[in-house]
mmCIF file of C-alpha atoms and ligand atoms in Angstrom:
data_model
loop_
_atom_site.group_PDB
_atom_site.id
_atom_site.type_symbol
_atom_site.label_atom_id
_atom_site.label_comp_id
_atom_site.label_asym_id
_atom_site.label_seq_id
_atom_site.Cartn_x
_atom_site.Cartn_y
_atom_site.Cartn_z
ATOM 1 C CA MET A 1 -9.026 18.170 -9.969
ATOM 2 C CA ASN A 2 -10.933 15.195 -8.792
ATOM 3 C CA THR A 3 -8.877 12.899 -6.434
ATOM 4 C CA PRO A 4 -9.128 9.473 -8.093
ATOM 5 C CA VAL A 5 -9.539 7.636 -4.991
ATOM 6 C CA GLN A 6 -12.295 5.244 -4.095
ATOM 7 C CA ASN A 7 -10.031 3.153 -1.580
ATOM 8 C CA PRO A 8 -11.266 -0.333 -2.767
ATOM 9 C CA GLU A 9 -8.996 -1.802 -0.209
ATOM 10 C CA VAL A 10 -10.801 -1.169 3.137
ATOM 11 C CA PRO A 11 -9.085 -2.246 6.249
ATOM 12 C CA THR A 12 -10.808 -4.759 8.535
ATOM 13 C CA PRO A 13 -12.736 -2.817 11.176
ATOM 14 C CA GLY A 14 -11.235 -2.458 14.588
ATOM 15 C CA ARG A 15 -9.585 0.111 16.832
ATOM 16 C CA GLY A 16 -7.736 2.933 14.862
ATOM 17 C CA THR A 17 -9.289 2.070 11.544
ATOM 18 C CA PRO A 18 -10.397 5.051 9.717
ATOM 19 C CA TRP A 19 -14.109 6.180 9.421
ATOM 20 C CA HIS A 20 -15.593 4.213 6.538
ATOM 21 C CA ALA A 21 -18.374 5.229 4.004
ATOM 22 C CA ARG A 22 -19.966 2.627 1.817
ATOM 23 C CA VAL A 23 -22.485 3.627 -0.615
ATOM 24 C CA LEU A 24 -24.990 1.242 -2.451
ATOM 25 C CA THR A 25 -25.827 2.920 -5.915
ATOM 26 C CA LEU A 26 -26.562 2.418 -9.581
ATOM 27 C CA PHE A 27 -24.091 5.077 -10.297
ATOM 28 C CA PRO A 28 -20.783 4.294 -8.372
ATOM 29 C CA GLU A 29 -18.971 6.364 -10.966
ATOM 30 C CA MET A 30 -20.526 9.378 -9.476
ATOM 31 C CA PHE A 31 -18.033 8.951 -6.403
ATOM 32 C CA PRO A 32 -15.943 10.423 -5.058
ATOM 33 C CA GLY A 33 -17.209 13.261 -7.305
ATOM 34 C CA PRO A 34 -17.328 16.400 -5.047
ATOM 35 C CA LEU A 35 -16.085 14.321 -2.253
ATOM 36 C CA GLY A 36 -12.759 14.017 -3.860
ATOM 37 C CA ILE A 37 -12.061 17.928 -3.793
ATOM 38 C CA SER A 38 -10.665 20.374 -1.142
ATOM 39 C CA LEU A 39 -10.815 19.402 2.651
ATOM 40 C CA VAL A 40 -12.815 16.422 2.441
ATOM 41 C CA GLY A 41 -10.976 15.081 -0.649
ATOM 42 C CA THR A 42 -7.549 15.777 0.966
ATOM 43 C CA ALA A 43 -8.618 13.819 3.812
ATOM 44 C CA LEU A 44 -9.937 10.954 1.636
ATOM 45 C CA ALA A 45 -6.367 10.989 -0.157
ATOM 46 C CA SER A 46 -4.531 10.903 3.065
ATOM 47 C CA GLY A 47 -6.695 8.169 4.439
ATOM 48 C CA LEU A 48 -8.356 10.042 7.277
ATOM 49 C CA TRP A 49 -11.480 8.329 5.916
ATOM 50 C CA THR A 50 -12.281 5.611 3.177
ATOM 51 C CA LEU A 51 -14.976 5.306 0.612
ATOM 52 C CA GLN A 52 -16.221 2.468 -1.351
ATOM 53 C CA ALA A 53 -19.193 2.926 -3.959
ATOM 54 C CA ARG A 54 -20.732 -0.536 -4.842
ATOM 55 C CA GLN A 55 -22.835 -1.244 -7.748
ATOM 56 C CA ILE A 56 -26.391 -2.535 -6.810
ATOM 57 C CA ARG A 57 -26.730 -4.091 -10.213
ATOM 58 C CA ASP A 58 -24.054 -6.713 -9.336
ATOM 59 C CA HIS A 59 -27.062 -8.076 -7.101
ATOM 60 C CA GLY A 60 -29.541 -7.652 -10.040
ATOM 61 C CA LEU A 61 -31.573 -10.665 -11.395
ATOM 62 C CA GLY A 62 -31.097 -12.446 -14.668
ATOM 63 C CA ARG A 63 -29.120 -11.572 -17.828
ATOM 64 C CA HIS A 64 -30.091 -7.947 -17.491
ATOM 65 C CA ARG A 65 -29.382 -7.581 -13.766
ATOM 66 C CA THR A 66 -32.620 -6.371 -13.216
ATOM 67 C CA VAL A 67 -32.967 -4.226 -9.969
ATOM 68 C CA ASP A 68 -36.607 -2.829 -10.107
ATOM 69 C CA ASP A 69 -40.173 -3.834 -10.897
ATOM 70 C CA THR A 70 -43.564 -2.202 -11.478
ATOM 71 C CA PRO A 71 -45.236 -0.960 -8.109
ATOM 72 C CA ALA A 72 -47.562 -3.374 -6.349
ATOM 73 C CA GLY A 73 -51.141 -2.046 -6.667
ATOM 74 C CA GLY A 74 -50.180 -0.179 -9.870
ATOM 75 C CA GLY A 75 -49.059 3.426 -10.457
ATOM 76 C CA ALA A 76 -46.385 5.185 -12.381
ATOM 77 C CA GLY A 77 -42.591 4.359 -12.213
ATOM 78 C CA MET A 78 -40.658 1.539 -11.004
ATOM 79 C CA VAL A 79 -39.610 0.380 -7.443
ATOM 80 C CA MET A 80 -36.312 -1.190 -6.384
ATOM 81 C CA ARG A 81 -36.937 -4.733 -5.441
ATOM 82 C CA ALA A 82 -36.423 -6.009 -1.857
ATOM 83 C CA ASP A 83 -34.674 -9.185 -2.744
ATOM 84 C CA VAL A 84 -32.093 -7.349 -4.725
ATOM 85 C CA ILE A 85 -31.482 -4.644 -2.263
ATOM 86 C CA ALA A 86 -31.326 -7.024 0.599
ATOM 87 C CA SER A 87 -28.572 -9.056 -1.118
ATOM 88 C CA ALA A 88 -26.580 -5.877 -1.708
ATOM 89 C CA VAL A 89 -27.131 -4.664 1.874
ATOM 90 C CA ASP A 90 -26.186 -8.128 3.331
ATOM 91 C CA ALA A 91 -23.054 -8.349 1.212
ATOM 92 C CA ALA A 92 -22.077 -4.744 2.207
ATOM 93 C CA ARG A 93 -22.605 -5.635 5.790
ATOM 94 C CA ALA A 94 -20.571 -8.881 5.802
ATOM 95 C CA ASP A 95 -17.229 -7.412 6.782
ATOM 96 C CA GLN A 96 -18.621 -4.092 8.258
ATOM 97 C CA PRO A 97 -21.401 -5.010 10.442
ATOM 98 C CA HIS A 98 -21.171 -1.905 12.645
ATOM 99 C CA LEU A 99 -21.705 0.722 10.166
ATOM 100 C CA ALA A 100 -24.755 2.837 10.591
ATOM 101 C CA ALA A 101 -27.069 1.565 7.750
ATOM 102 C CA ILE A 102 -29.121 4.350 6.255
ATOM 103 C CA TYR A 103 -31.609 4.799 3.440
ATOM 104 C CA LEU A 104 -31.726 8.242 2.006
ATOM 105 C CA THR A 105 -35.342 9.224 1.173
ATOM 106 C CA PRO A 106 -37.442 12.356 1.276
ATOM 107 C CA ARG A 107 -39.806 10.375 3.411
ATOM 108 C CA GLY A 108 -37.065 9.986 6.182
ATOM 109 C CA ALA A 109 -36.296 12.050 9.260
ATOM 110 C CA PRO A 110 -34.627 15.259 8.462
ATOM 111 C CA LEU A 111 -30.776 15.121 8.523
ATOM 112 C CA THR A 112 -29.596 17.474 11.584
ATOM 113 C CA GLN A 113 -26.092 18.534 12.867
ATOM 114 C CA ALA A 114 -26.813 16.411 15.993
ATOM 115 C CA ARG A 115 -27.373 13.409 13.969
ATOM 116 C CA VAL A 116 -24.252 14.044 11.747
ATOM 117 C CA ARG A 117 -22.177 14.596 14.904
ATOM 118 C CA LYS A 118 -23.322 11.176 16.161
ATOM 119 C CA LEU A 119 -22.584 9.421 12.836
ATOM 120 C CA ALA A 120 -19.083 11.025 12.636
ATOM 121 C CA GLN A 121 -18.307 9.571 16.259
ATOM 122 C CA GLY A 122 -19.175 6.017 14.958
ATOM 123 C CA PRO A 123 -17.248 3.638 12.845
ATOM 124 C CA GLY A 124 -18.850 4.921 9.509
ATOM 125 C CA VAL A 125 -21.920 4.577 7.370
ATOM 126 C CA LEU A 126 -23.504 2.258 4.882
ATOM 127 C CA LEU A 127 -25.696 4.463 2.623
ATOM 128 C CA LEU A 128 -28.391 3.216 0.183
ATOM 129 C CA ALA A 129 -28.963 5.656 -2.684
ATOM 130 C CA GLY A 130 -32.289 4.962 -4.280
ATOM 131 C CA ARG A 131 -33.638 5.737 -7.812
ATOM 132 C CA PHE A 132 -36.917 5.528 -9.585
ATOM 133 C CA GLU A 133 -39.896 5.674 -6.987
ATOM 134 C CA GLY A 134 -37.756 4.336 -4.276
ATOM 135 C CA VAL A 135 -37.088 1.127 -2.433
ATOM 136 C CA ASP A 136 -39.715 -1.703 -1.516
ATOM 137 C CA GLN A 137 -40.606 -0.835 2.020
ATOM 138 C CA ARG A 138 -40.156 -4.493 3.263
ATOM 139 C CA VAL A 139 -36.347 -4.371 2.881
ATOM 140 C CA ILE A 140 -36.293 -0.958 4.623
ATOM 141 C CA ASP A 141 -38.073 -2.431 7.628
ATOM 142 C CA GLY A 142 -36.549 -5.965 7.490
ATOM 143 C CA ARG A 143 -32.899 -4.818 7.422
ATOM 144 C CA GLN A 144 -33.765 -1.900 9.816
ATOM 145 C CA LEU A 145 -32.509 0.950 7.592
ATOM 146 C CA GLU A 146 -32.557 4.474 9.155
ATOM 147 C CA GLU A 147 -34.618 6.615 6.855
ATOM 148 C CA ILE A 148 -32.985 10.040 6.376
ATOM 149 C CA SER A 149 -34.001 13.123 4.388
ATOM 150 C CA ILE A 150 -31.710 15.902 3.398
ATOM 151 C CA GLY A 151 -34.639 18.380 2.884
ATOM 152 C CA ASP A 152 -38.196 18.884 1.979
ATOM 153 C CA TYR A 153 -37.634 18.612 -1.901
ATOM 154 C CA VAL A 154 -37.497 15.368 -4.227
ATOM 155 C CA LEU A 155 -34.040 14.577 -5.930
ATOM 156 C CA SER A 156 -33.783 12.192 -8.962
ATOM 157 C CA GLY A 157 -31.497 9.985 -6.885
ATOM 158 C CA GLY A 158 -29.882 9.437 -3.501
ATOM 159 C CA GLU A 159 -26.384 9.741 -4.519
ATOM 160 C CA LEU A 160 -26.308 13.749 -3.991
ATOM 161 C CA ALA A 161 -28.037 13.171 -0.787
ATOM 162 C CA ALA A 162 -25.444 10.543 0.137
ATOM 163 C CA MET A 163 -22.661 13.225 -0.594
ATOM 164 C CA VAL A 164 -24.455 15.833 1.291
ATOM 165 C CA LEU A 165 -24.515 13.542 4.484
ATOM 166 C CA LEU A 166 -20.781 12.227 3.915
ATOM 167 C CA ASP A 167 -19.457 15.964 3.562
ATOM 168 C CA ALA A 168 -21.147 16.936 6.746
ATOM 169 C CA CYS A 169 -19.771 13.896 8.743
ATOM 170 C CA VAL A 170 -16.303 13.913 7.330
ATOM 171 C CA ARG A 171 -15.409 17.629 8.161
ATOM 172 C CA LEU A 172 -16.030 16.687 11.686
ATOM 173 C CA LEU A 173 -13.632 13.715 11.813
ATOM 174 C CA PRO A 174 -10.542 14.335 13.739
ATOM 175 C CA GLY A 175 -7.603 16.001 11.755
ATOM 176 C CA VAL A 176 -9.949 17.117 8.715
ATOM 177 C CA LEU A 177 -10.317 20.673 9.729
ATOM 178 C CA GLY A 178 -7.204 22.949 10.865
ATOM 179 C CA ALA A 179 -6.801 23.744 14.349
ATOM 180 C CA ALA A 180 -7.826 27.390 13.467
ATOM 181 C CA ASP A 181 -11.218 26.202 12.350
ATOM 182 C CA SER A 182 -13.705 26.402 15.096
ATOM 183 C CA LEU A 183 -16.685 23.865 15.297
ATOM 184 C CA THR A 184 -18.016 25.048 18.487
ATOM 185 C CA GLU A 185 -19.535 28.422 17.172
ATOM 186 C CA GLU A 186 -21.034 27.125 13.855
ATOM 187 C CA SER A 187 -24.653 27.311 12.965
ATOM 188 C CA PHE A 188 -26.885 24.722 14.816
ATOM 189 C CA GLU A 189 -24.370 24.362 17.773
ATOM 190 C CA GLY A 190 -26.247 25.340 20.912
ATOM 191 C CA GLY A 191 -29.377 25.610 18.870
ATOM 192 C CA LEU A 192 -28.437 28.804 17.191
ATOM 193 C CA LEU A 193 -27.497 29.957 13.606
ATOM 194 C CA GLU A 194 -24.043 31.581 13.409
ATOM 195 C CA TYR A 195 -23.541 35.281 13.791
ATOM 196 C CA PRO A 196 -22.736 37.175 10.487
ATOM 197 C CA GLN A 197 -19.155 37.215 9.542
ATOM 198 C CA PHE A 198 -17.162 40.165 7.980
ATOM 199 C CA THR A 199 -13.559 40.700 6.602
ATOM 200 C CA ARG A 200 -11.524 43.376 4.807
ATOM 201 C CA PRO A 201 -11.934 45.814 3.324
ATOM 202 C CA ARG A 202 -12.962 48.048 6.169
ATOM 203 C CA GLU A 203 -15.264 50.173 3.710
ATOM 204 C CA TRP A 204 -16.954 48.445 1.022
ATOM 205 C CA GLU A 205 -19.474 50.197 -1.436
ATOM 206 C CA GLY A 206 -20.366 52.662 1.315
ATOM 207 C CA HIS A 207 -20.844 49.943 4.032
ATOM 208 C CA SER A 208 -18.526 50.061 6.991
ATOM 209 C CA LEU A 209 -17.626 47.065 9.365
ATOM 210 C CA PRO A 210 -19.690 46.961 12.598
ATOM 211 C CA GLU A 211 -17.712 49.135 14.896
ATOM 212 C CA VAL A 212 -17.555 46.633 17.816
ATOM 213 C CA LEU A 213 -15.506 44.326 15.596
ATOM 214 C CA LEU A 214 -12.753 47.017 15.289
ATOM 215 C CA SER A 215 -12.843 47.714 19.012
ATOM 216 C CA GLY A 216 -10.315 45.047 19.869
ATOM 217 C CA ASP A 217 -12.487 44.321 23.118
ATOM 218 C CA HIS A 218 -12.958 40.595 22.865
ATOM 219 C CA LYS A 219 -15.688 40.347 25.678
ATOM 220 C CA LYS A 220 -17.801 43.067 23.757
ATOM 221 C CA ILE A 221 -17.165 41.314 20.420
ATOM 222 C CA ALA A 222 -18.240 37.926 21.940
ATOM 223 C CA ALA A 223 -21.347 39.597 23.453
ATOM 224 C CA TRP A 224 -22.360 41.253 20.190
ATOM 225 C CA ARG A 225 -21.952 37.958 18.188
ATOM 226 C CA GLN A 226 -24.049 36.125 20.616
ATOM 227 C CA SER A 227 -26.862 38.750 20.419
ATOM 228 C CA GLU A 228 -26.667 38.707 16.644
ATOM 229 C CA ALA A 229 -26.771 34.912 16.535
ATOM 230 C CA GLU A 230 -29.892 35.075 18.926
ATOM 231 C CA ARG A 231 -31.555 37.839 16.702
ATOM 232 C CA ILE A 232 -30.935 35.978 13.409
ATOM 233 C CA THR A 233 -32.160 32.592 14.886
ATOM 234 C CA ARG A 234 -35.313 34.170 16.249
ATOM 235 C CA VAL A 235 -36.190 35.832 12.709
ATOM 236 C CA ARG A 236 -35.070 32.916 10.570
ATOM 237 C CA ARG A 237 -35.393 29.768 12.409
ATOM 238 C CA PRO A 238 -37.776 30.123 15.436
ATOM 239 C CA ASP A 239 -38.134 26.444 15.255
ATOM 240 C CA LEU A 240 -34.542 25.697 16.474
ATOM 241 C CA LYS A 241 -34.418 24.151 19.870
ATOM 242 C CA ARG A 242 -31.979 25.528 22.453
HETATM 243 N N1 SAM B 1 -41.077 8.517 -4.940
HETATM 244 C C1 SAM B 1 -40.388 9.150 -3.878
HETATM 245 C C2 SAM B 1 -41.330 9.854 -2.999
HETATM 246 O O1 SAM B 1 -41.990 10.646 -3.366
HETATM 247 O O2 SAM B 1 -40.762 10.031 -1.827
HETATM 248 C C3 SAM B 1 -39.258 9.773 -4.431
HETATM 249 C C4 SAM B 1 -38.156 8.977 -5.207
HETATM 250 S S1 SAM B 1 -36.808 9.911 -5.790
HETATM 251 C C5 SAM B 1 -37.278 10.382 -7.255
HETATM 252 C C6 SAM B 1 -35.618 8.628 -6.048
HETATM 253 C C7 SAM B 1 -34.546 8.670 -4.884
HETATM 254 O O3 SAM B 1 -33.818 9.787 -4.735
HETATM 255 C C8 SAM B 1 -35.106 8.170 -3.549
HETATM 256 O O4 SAM B 1 -35.403 6.860 -3.456
HETATM 257 C C9 SAM B 1 -34.009 8.711 -2.660
HETATM 258 O O5 SAM B 1 -33.064 7.721 -2.293
HETATM 259 C C10 SAM B 1 -33.473 9.931 -3.270
HETATM 260 N N2 SAM B 1 -33.931 11.110 -2.759
HETATM 261 C C11 SAM B 1 -34.820 12.090 -3.400
HETATM 262 N N3 SAM B 1 -35.020 13.239 -2.616
HETATM 263 C C12 SAM B 1 -34.271 13.054 -1.384
HETATM 264 C C13 SAM B 1 -34.246 13.716 -0.381
HETATM 265 N N4 SAM B 1 -34.829 14.806 -0.212
HETATM 266 N N5 SAM B 1 -33.455 13.283 0.695
HETATM 267 C C14 SAM B 1 -32.779 12.095 0.523
HETATM 268 N N6 SAM B 1 -32.848 11.324 -0.516
HETATM 269 C C15 SAM B 1 -33.704 11.730 -1.527
#
């Protein structure tokens, strides 16, 4: 079940205030969505982080609250207006000036675990979710929004990208994962993909567990896992830096 929390009351920033996510979107009703479920949702409900989704259209122009216009120079689609987005960003920053301000876009720098870790260590994020053909470049530059992509494909809007970034950050916040969950051996830590995981049953459809995992020899197991992680990374992601 979705946790019906959007924490509209956000405490004034300061020492000890929870990590805050503020999302500017044309579809605030999409939030918390999947972020209201499981670990991240429980953390939201218990106040380990706070979330506020704000309607960009509140800053729209005229009777119809217009947020977009035709592309300068012609071409297909519509573009989100600089004046409208600037007004939404400025209002969102007024009481939270220290949030990392990010525009989610396929033209951005690829999101990495290193960037996620840095963002999770800060006070929180202000995320701009685009729609249509995107956002007038002048407001991206003028408000110094960091441009981040979640992968080399085009989504219909930035909301799902915002959720991906938020999920990745929130699970790193203190108290969100149980003590038994190790973050240090995960994929991308130390420039490696994680070693393969196995569990019971010992035999499944003719496949046995790797013998070493049954040996009880922790040194041998650690060495096997390290060499598997290195092998898989070499084959699948030779681009990962160590
Ligand atoms: N015309 C844009 C282009 O070709 O780069 C694509 C616009 S897309 C249809 C609409 C919005 O979805 C974007 O403004 C952005 O916020 C979001 N979006 C789409 N793909 C994304 C991705 N890979 N990473 C992050 N945001 C994405």
